[in-house]
Amino acid sequence: DAMVIQNPRYQVTQFGKPVTLSCSQTLNHNVMYWYQQKSSQAPKLLFHYYDKDFNNEADTPDNFQSRRPNTSFCFLDIRSPGLGDAAMYLCATSSDLDNEQFFGPGTRLTVL
Amino acid sequence: QQQVKQSPQSLIVQKGGISIINCAYENTAFDYFPWYQQFPGKGPALLIAIRPDVSEKKEGRFTISFNKSAKQFSLHIMDSQPGDSATYFCAASNGAGNNRKLIWGLGTSLAVNP
């Protein structure tokens, strides 16, 4: 089945220790999104790729970076995680033919 | 500034009842209005979506009602079941290509009592 896969599902890191979250998709969608979702809140868009074009949200901290080496994969790098970065990180994809976004299961990040 | 306002924040319904969640938007350029369902520890999943050229869309027990003049849309869940207990988000989108992104409501936590 076509899907959005996120690894790992759970990630524990230490304060200030860089961490990388990964997302892959078999939908062949050209748009990929990274969201941060904290408890009882709506997903907050961090950035998205339209093909290889990177689009950063104005309020996304510099601590968050992303890479998209090919159509199928996208990575979220948190350079120096703080306690406030503990959250669920969601990857989503969409086709440029419509607005529907397909979400992965998320990675739950814990910062100790 | 909250561009999509969702209410209520939480909702408790008895099994078999009707759950109604409302959203209002400001930007008349929005042209796509989805509802997402999210269970704890899972990613959001698209439930149903509507475009402004229709006033209602029904899929099974789920119906979106859309009022373009009032800039409001709502989700109705008929015959609500305990398995419907989840958080529901409305959203709106405009733009195309590189500028397309969803503007989210704050969510409604629905509990359906057996």
PDB file of C-alpha atoms in Angstrom:
ATOM      1  CA  ASP A   1       0.000   0.000   0.000  1.00  0.00           C
ATOM      2  CA  ALA A   2       1.173   3.496  -0.794  1.00  0.00           C
ATOM      3  CA  MET A   3       2.051   5.284   2.377  1.00  0.00           C
ATOM      4  CA  VAL A   4       4.085   7.761   4.376  1.00  0.00           C
ATOM      5  CA  ILE A   5       6.610   6.152   6.709  1.00  0.00           C
ATOM      6  CA  GLN A   6       8.373   7.826   9.591  1.00  0.00           C
ATOM      7  CA  ASN A   7      11.354   6.518  11.500  1.00  0.00           C
ATOM      8  CA  PRO A   8      11.880   6.142  14.295  1.00  0.00           C
ATOM      9  CA  ARG A   9       8.444   6.164  15.886  1.00  0.00           C
ATOM     10  CA  TYR A  10       9.938   7.174  19.204  1.00  0.00           C
ATOM     11  CA  GLN A  11      13.173   9.100  19.695  1.00  0.00           C
ATOM     12  CA  VAL A  12      14.818  10.048  22.953  1.00  0.00           C
ATOM     13  CA  THR A  13      17.674  12.526  22.891  1.00  0.00           C
ATOM     14  CA  GLN A  14      19.582  14.615  25.368  1.00  0.00           C
ATOM     15  CA  PHE A  15      19.404  18.353  25.668  1.00  0.00           C
ATOM     16  CA  GLY A  16      21.633  19.847  22.975  1.00  0.00           C
ATOM     17  CA  LYS A  17      22.388  16.542  21.209  1.00  0.00           C
ATOM     18  CA  PRO A  18      21.566  16.703  17.480  1.00  0.00           C
ATOM     19  CA  VAL A  19      18.855  14.417  16.228  1.00  0.00           C
ATOM     20  CA  THR A  20      17.574  13.463  12.780  1.00  0.00           C
ATOM     21  CA  LEU A  21      14.088  12.242  11.990  1.00  0.00           C
ATOM     22  CA  SER A  22      13.305  10.612   8.676  1.00  0.00           C
ATOM     23  CA  CYS A  23      10.308  10.383   6.402  1.00  0.00           C
ATOM     24  CA  SER A  24       9.818   8.337   3.277  1.00  0.00           C
ATOM     25  CA  GLN A  25       6.880   8.034   0.925  1.00  0.00           C
ATOM     26  CA  THR A  26       5.745   5.620  -1.742  1.00  0.00           C
ATOM     27  CA  LEU A  27       3.064   7.961  -3.093  1.00  0.00           C
ATOM     28  CA  ASN A  28       5.448   9.710  -5.485  1.00  0.00           C
ATOM     29  CA  HIS A  29       4.136  13.054  -4.277  1.00  0.00           C
ATOM     30  CA  ASN A  30       6.216  16.090  -5.073  1.00  0.00           C
ATOM     31  CA  VAL A  31       5.318  18.070  -1.945  1.00  0.00           C
ATOM     32  CA  MET A  32       6.547  17.044   1.504  1.00  0.00           C
ATOM     33  CA  TYR A  33       5.787  18.804   4.780  1.00  0.00           C
ATOM     34  CA  TRP A  34       7.156  18.732   8.306  1.00  0.00           C
ATOM     35  CA  TYR A  35       4.870  19.628  11.181  1.00  0.00           C
ATOM     36  CA  GLN A  36       5.431  19.909  14.912  1.00  0.00           C
ATOM     37  CA  GLN A  37       2.499  18.965  17.119  1.00  0.00           C
ATOM     38  CA  LYS A  38       2.443  19.472  20.865  1.00  0.00           C
ATOM     39  CA  SER A  39      -0.091  17.933  23.179  1.00  0.00           C
ATOM     40  CA  SER A  40      -3.667  19.113  22.614  1.00  0.00           C
ATOM     41  CA  GLN A  41      -2.598  21.479  19.844  1.00  0.00           C
ATOM     42  CA  ALA A  42      -3.016  21.615  16.109  1.00  0.00           C
ATOM     43  CA  PRO A  43      -0.095  20.645  13.885  1.00  0.00           C
ATOM     44  CA  LYS A  44       2.243  23.563  13.274  1.00  0.00           C
ATOM     45  CA  LEU A  45       3.913  23.729   9.884  1.00  0.00           C
ATOM     46  CA  LEU A  46       7.690  24.040  10.126  1.00  0.00           C
ATOM     47  CA  PHE A  47       8.566  23.944   6.418  1.00  0.00           C
ATOM     48  CA  HIS A  48       7.794  22.172   3.195  1.00  0.00           C
ATOM     49  CA  TYR A  49       9.445  21.132  -0.019  1.00  0.00           C
ATOM     50  CA  TYR A  50       7.833  21.631  -3.377  1.00  0.00           C
ATOM     51  CA  ASP A  51      10.008  19.309  -5.421  1.00  0.00           C
ATOM     52  CA  LYS A  52      13.472  20.543  -4.467  1.00  0.00           C
ATOM     53  CA  ASP A  53      12.339  24.034  -3.508  1.00  0.00           C
ATOM     54  CA  PHE A  54      12.556  24.551   0.246  1.00  0.00           C
ATOM     55  CA  ASN A  55       9.955  26.792   1.908  1.00  0.00           C
ATOM     56  CA  ASN A  56      10.579  27.786   5.498  1.00  0.00           C
ATOM     57  CA  GLU A  57       7.842  29.184   7.717  1.00  0.00           C
ATOM     58  CA  ALA A  58       8.725  32.615   9.094  1.00  0.00           C
ATOM     59  CA  ASP A  59       8.481  31.520  12.719  1.00  0.00           C
ATOM     60  CA  THR A  60      10.420  28.253  12.409  1.00  0.00           C
ATOM     61  CA  PRO A  61      13.547  28.475  14.598  1.00  0.00           C
ATOM     62  CA  ASP A  62      16.947  28.159  12.934  1.00  0.00           C
ATOM     63  CA  ASN A  63      17.502  25.113  15.140  1.00  0.00           C
ATOM     64  CA  PHE A  64      15.310  23.174  12.707  1.00  0.00           C
ATOM     65  CA  GLN A  65      16.704  22.211   9.322  1.00  0.00           C
ATOM     66  CA  SER A  66      15.565  19.892   6.582  1.00  0.00           C
ATOM     67  CA  ARG A  67      16.986  17.931   3.689  1.00  0.00           C
ATOM     68  CA  ARG A  68      15.304  16.253   0.763  1.00  0.00           C
ATOM     69  CA  PRO A  69      17.857  14.174  -1.134  1.00  0.00           C
ATOM     70  CA  ASN A  70      15.273  12.720  -3.541  1.00  0.00           C
ATOM     71  CA  THR A  71      11.527  12.556  -4.152  1.00  0.00           C
ATOM     72  CA  SER A  72      10.951   9.746  -1.688  1.00  0.00           C
ATOM     73  CA  PHE A  73      12.892  10.899   1.354  1.00  0.00           C
ATOM     74  CA  CYS A  74      12.895  13.931   3.598  1.00  0.00           C
ATOM     75  CA  PHE A  75      14.779  14.513   6.845  1.00  0.00           C
ATOM     76  CA  LEU A  76      14.236  16.807   9.794  1.00  0.00           C
ATOM     77  CA  ASP A  77      17.387  17.817  11.653  1.00  0.00           C
ATOM     78  CA  ILE A  78      17.195  19.422  15.059  1.00  0.00           C
ATOM     79  CA  ARG A  79      20.649  20.821  15.670  1.00  0.00           C
ATOM     80  CA  SER A  80      20.454  21.482  19.409  1.00  0.00           C
ATOM     81  CA  PRO A  81      17.216  20.157  20.890  1.00  0.00           C
ATOM     82  CA  GLY A  82      15.816  22.015  23.843  1.00  0.00           C
ATOM     83  CA  LEU A  83      13.221  20.846  26.314  1.00  0.00           C
ATOM     84  CA  GLY A  84      10.636  22.881  24.410  1.00  0.00           C
ATOM     85  CA  ASP A  85      11.256  20.828  21.268  1.00  0.00           C
ATOM     86  CA  ALA A  86       9.724  17.726  22.813  1.00  0.00           C
ATOM     87  CA  ALA A  87       6.728  17.027  20.604  1.00  0.00           C
ATOM     88  CA  MET A  88       5.264  14.787  17.942  1.00  0.00           C
ATOM     89  CA  TYR A  89       6.824  15.445  14.545  1.00  0.00           C
ATOM     90  CA  LEU A  90       4.603  14.715  11.586  1.00  0.00           C
ATOM     91  CA  CYS A  91       5.574  14.286   7.977  1.00  0.00           C
ATOM     92  CA  ALA A  92       2.961  14.744   5.274  1.00  0.00           C
ATOM     93  CA  THR A  93       2.903  14.620   1.489  1.00  0.00           C
ATOM     94  CA  SER A  94       0.665  15.925  -1.224  1.00  0.00           C
ATOM     95  CA  SER A  95       0.450  15.999  -4.968  1.00  0.00           C
ATOM     96  CA  ASP A  96       0.511  19.323  -6.752  1.00  0.00           C
ATOM     97  CA  LEU A  97      -2.732  18.253  -8.430  1.00  0.00           C
ATOM     98  CA  ASP A  98      -4.792  18.751  -5.260  1.00  0.00           C
ATOM     99  CA  ASN A  99      -4.586  19.896  -1.668  1.00  0.00           C
ATOM    100  CA  GLU A 100      -5.026  16.579   0.131  1.00  0.00           C
ATOM    101  CA  GLN A 101      -2.227  15.911   2.584  1.00  0.00           C
ATOM    102  CA  PHE A 102      -1.348  12.384   3.640  1.00  0.00           C
ATOM    103  CA  PHE A 103       0.255  12.077   7.049  1.00  0.00           C
ATOM    104  CA  GLY A 104       2.701   9.599   8.456  1.00  0.00           C
ATOM    105  CA  PRO A 105       2.267   8.124  11.938  1.00  0.00           C
ATOM    106  CA  GLY A 106       4.633  10.658  13.484  1.00  0.00           C
ATOM    107  CA  THR A 107       7.802  10.501  15.570  1.00  0.00           C
ATOM    108  CA  ARG A 108       7.432  11.213  19.260  1.00  0.00           C
ATOM    109  CA  LEU A 109      10.544  13.118  20.395  1.00  0.00           C
ATOM    110  CA  THR A 110      11.530  13.217  24.046  1.00  0.00           C
ATOM    111  CA  VAL A 111      14.315  15.558  25.198  1.00  0.00           C
ATOM    112  CA  LEU A 112      15.980  14.725  28.499  1.00  0.00           C
TER     113      LEU A 112
ATOM    114  CA  GLN B   1      -4.199  35.768  14.247  1.00  0.00           C
ATOM    115  CA  GLN B   2      -6.366  32.683  14.053  1.00  0.00           C
ATOM    116  CA  GLN B   3      -7.599  32.459  10.478  1.00  0.00           C
ATOM    117  CA  VAL B   4      -9.749  29.384  11.097  1.00  0.00           C
ATOM    118  CA  LYS B   5     -11.790  29.369  14.298  1.00  0.00           C
ATOM    119  CA  GLN B   6     -13.086  26.014  15.500  1.00  0.00           C
ATOM    120  CA  SER B   7     -15.678  25.268  18.157  1.00  0.00           C
ATOM    121  CA  PRO B   8     -16.353  23.683  20.522  1.00  0.00           C
ATOM    122  CA  GLN B   9     -12.994  22.824  22.053  1.00  0.00           C
ATOM    123  CA  SER B  10     -14.450  19.615  23.461  1.00  0.00           C
ATOM    124  CA  LEU B  11     -17.649  17.699  22.939  1.00  0.00           C
ATOM    125  CA  ILE B  12     -19.321  14.793  24.714  1.00  0.00           C
ATOM    126  CA  VAL B  13     -22.045  12.890  22.871  1.00  0.00           C
ATOM    127  CA  GLN B  14     -24.017   9.783  23.674  1.00  0.00           C
ATOM    128  CA  LYS B  15     -23.754   6.782  21.402  1.00  0.00           C
ATOM    129  CA  GLY B  16     -26.176   7.158  18.522  1.00  0.00           C
ATOM    130  CA  GLY B  17     -26.330  10.931  18.832  1.00  0.00           C
ATOM    131  CA  ILE B  18     -25.225  13.600  16.380  1.00  0.00           C
ATOM    132  CA  SER B  19     -21.868  15.307  16.838  1.00  0.00           C
ATOM    133  CA  ILE B  20     -21.562  18.786  15.354  1.00  0.00           C
ATOM    134  CA  ILE B  21     -18.317  20.741  15.081  1.00  0.00           C
ATOM    135  CA  ASN B  22     -18.188  24.202  13.593  1.00  0.00           C
ATOM    136  CA  CYS B  23     -15.511  26.239  11.865  1.00  0.00           C
ATOM    137  CA  ALA B  24     -15.406  29.794  10.611  1.00  0.00           C
ATOM    138  CA  TYR B  25     -12.845  31.421   8.371  1.00  0.00           C
ATOM    139  CA  GLU B  26     -11.888  34.922   7.309  1.00  0.00           C
ATOM    140  CA  ASN B  27      -9.987  34.573   4.070  1.00  0.00           C
ATOM    141  CA  THR B  28     -12.370  34.421   1.124  1.00  0.00           C
ATOM    142  CA  ALA B  29      -9.538  33.103  -1.033  1.00  0.00           C
ATOM    143  CA  PHE B  30      -9.684  29.732   0.729  1.00  0.00           C
ATOM    144  CA  ASP B  31     -10.863  27.112  -1.739  1.00  0.00           C
ATOM    145  CA  TYR B  32     -10.432  23.782   0.022  1.00  0.00           C
ATOM    146  CA  PHE B  33     -11.834  22.783   3.403  1.00  0.00           C
ATOM    147  CA  PRO B  34     -10.826  19.402   4.848  1.00  0.00           C
ATOM    148  CA  TRP B  35     -11.612  17.743   8.127  1.00  0.00           C
ATOM    149  CA  TYR B  36      -8.972  15.558   9.739  1.00  0.00           C
ATOM    150  CA  GLN B  37      -9.470  12.915  12.402  1.00  0.00           C
ATOM    151  CA  GLN B  38      -6.646  12.137  14.787  1.00  0.00           C
ATOM    152  CA  PHE B  39      -6.447   9.343  17.330  1.00  0.00           C
ATOM    153  CA  PRO B  40      -3.968   9.570  20.232  1.00  0.00           C
ATOM    154  CA  GLY B  41      -0.433   8.785  19.147  1.00  0.00           C
ATOM    155  CA  LYS B  42      -1.347   8.716  15.441  1.00  0.00           C
ATOM    156  CA  GLY B  43      -1.007  11.123  12.574  1.00  0.00           C
ATOM    157  CA  PRO B  44      -4.071  13.015  11.333  1.00  0.00           C
ATOM    158  CA  ALA B  45      -6.104  11.251   8.661  1.00  0.00           C
ATOM    159  CA  LEU B  46      -8.283  12.992   6.116  1.00  0.00           C
ATOM    160  CA  LEU B  47     -11.921  12.328   6.907  1.00  0.00           C
ATOM    161  CA  ILE B  48     -13.800  14.374   4.345  1.00  0.00           C
ATOM    162  CA  ALA B  49     -13.215  17.576   2.388  1.00  0.00           C
ATOM    163  CA  ILE B  50     -15.277  20.099   0.449  1.00  0.00           C
ATOM    164  CA  ARG B  51     -14.742  22.877  -2.062  1.00  0.00           C
ATOM    165  CA  PRO B  52     -16.827  26.071  -2.062  1.00  0.00           C
ATOM    166  CA  ASP B  53     -18.785  25.187  -5.200  1.00  0.00           C
ATOM    167  CA  VAL B  54     -21.010  22.801  -3.204  1.00  0.00           C
ATOM    168  CA  SER B  55     -22.989  23.370  -0.015  1.00  0.00           C
ATOM    169  CA  GLU B  56     -22.925  19.844   1.344  1.00  0.00           C
ATOM    170  CA  LYS B  57     -20.930  16.657   1.006  1.00  0.00           C
ATOM    171  CA  LYS B  58     -21.778  13.356   2.616  1.00  0.00           C
ATOM    172  CA  GLU B  59     -19.638  10.272   3.071  1.00  0.00           C
ATOM    173  CA  GLY B  60     -21.258   7.577   5.147  1.00  0.00           C
ATOM    174  CA  ARG B  61     -22.065   8.976   8.581  1.00  0.00           C
ATOM    175  CA  PHE B  62     -19.961  12.101   8.009  1.00  0.00           C
ATOM    176  CA  THR B  63     -21.357  15.243   6.386  1.00  0.00           C
ATOM    177  CA  ILE B  64     -19.785  18.631   5.718  1.00  0.00           C
ATOM    178  CA  SER B  65     -22.139  21.585   5.466  1.00  0.00           C
ATOM    179  CA  PHE B  66     -20.666  24.683   3.839  1.00  0.00           C
ATOM    180  CA  ASN B  67     -22.062  28.222   3.970  1.00  0.00           C
ATOM    181  CA  LYS B  68     -19.999  30.427   1.684  1.00  0.00           C
ATOM    182  CA  SER B  69     -21.800  33.678   2.489  1.00  0.00           C
ATOM    183  CA  ALA B  70     -21.362  33.171   6.217  1.00  0.00           C
ATOM    184  CA  LYS B  71     -17.818  31.842   5.768  1.00  0.00           C
ATOM    185  CA  GLN B  72     -18.625  28.846   7.904  1.00  0.00           C
ATOM    186  CA  PHE B  73     -18.448  25.091   7.546  1.00  0.00           C
ATOM    187  CA  SER B  74     -19.334  22.291   9.885  1.00  0.00           C
ATOM    188  CA  LEU B  75     -18.860  18.579  10.374  1.00  0.00           C
ATOM    189  CA  HIS B  76     -21.824  16.427  11.334  1.00  0.00           C
ATOM    190  CA  ILE B  77     -21.279  12.893  12.579  1.00  0.00           C
ATOM    191  CA  MET B  78     -24.511  10.956  12.505  1.00  0.00           C
ATOM    192  CA  ASP B  79     -25.121   7.945  14.743  1.00  0.00           C
ATOM    193  CA  SER B  80     -21.939   8.710  16.687  1.00  0.00           C
ATOM    194  CA  GLN B  81     -20.036   5.655  17.929  1.00  0.00           C
ATOM    195  CA  PRO B  82     -17.452   5.215  20.691  1.00  0.00           C
ATOM    196  CA  GLY B  83     -14.915   4.490  17.936  1.00  0.00           C
ATOM    197  CA  ASP B  84     -15.426   8.056  16.707  1.00  0.00           C
ATOM    198  CA  SER B  85     -13.831   9.358  19.907  1.00  0.00           C
ATOM    199  CA  ALA B  86     -10.869  11.348  18.632  1.00  0.00           C
ATOM    200  CA  THR B  87      -9.672  14.863  17.987  1.00  0.00           C
ATOM    201  CA  TYR B  88     -11.096  16.531  14.896  1.00  0.00           C
ATOM    202  CA  PHE B  89      -9.402  19.377  13.077  1.00  0.00           C
ATOM    203  CA  CYS B  90     -10.890  21.574  10.419  1.00  0.00           C
ATOM    204  CA  ALA B  91      -8.555  23.302   8.017  1.00  0.00           C
ATOM    205  CA  ALA B  92      -8.602  25.585   5.011  1.00  0.00           C
ATOM    206  CA  SER B  93      -6.280  26.060   2.117  1.00  0.00           C
ATOM    207  CA  ASN B  94      -5.672  28.374  -0.760  1.00  0.00           C
ATOM    208  CA  GLY B  95      -2.933  29.018  -3.191  1.00  0.00           C
ATOM    209  CA  ALA B  96      -1.355  26.622  -5.573  1.00  0.00           C
ATOM    210  CA  GLY B  97       1.927  24.959  -6.183  1.00  0.00           C
ATOM    211  CA  ASN B  98       4.632  26.235  -3.932  1.00  0.00           C
ATOM    212  CA  ASN B  99       2.306  28.410  -1.857  1.00  0.00           C
ATOM    213  CA  ARG B 100      -0.238  25.786  -0.936  1.00  0.00           C
ATOM    214  CA  LYS B 101      -0.546  24.987   2.777  1.00  0.00           C
ATOM    215  CA  LEU B 102      -3.243  24.195   5.291  1.00  0.00           C
ATOM    216  CA  ILE B 103      -4.434  26.660   7.923  1.00  0.00           C
ATOM    217  CA  TRP B 104      -5.649  24.619  10.885  1.00  0.00           C
ATOM    218  CA  GLY B 105      -8.350  25.098  13.471  1.00  0.00           C
ATOM    219  CA  LEU B 106      -7.372  24.423  17.074  1.00  0.00           C
ATOM    220  CA  GLY B 107      -9.175  21.090  17.213  1.00  0.00           C
ATOM    221  CA  THR B 108     -12.157  19.531  18.951  1.00  0.00           C
ATOM    222  CA  SER B 109     -11.809  16.616  21.317  1.00  0.00           C
ATOM    223  CA  LEU B 110     -14.829  14.368  20.829  1.00  0.00           C
ATOM    224  CA  ALA B 111     -15.829  11.728  23.355  1.00  0.00           C
ATOM    225  CA  VAL B 112     -18.714   9.401  22.512  1.00  0.00           C
ATOM    226  CA  ASN B 113     -20.095   7.659  25.568  1.00  0.00           C
ATOM    227  CA  PRO B 114     -21.282   4.076  25.137  1.00  0.00           C
TER     228      PRO B 114
END
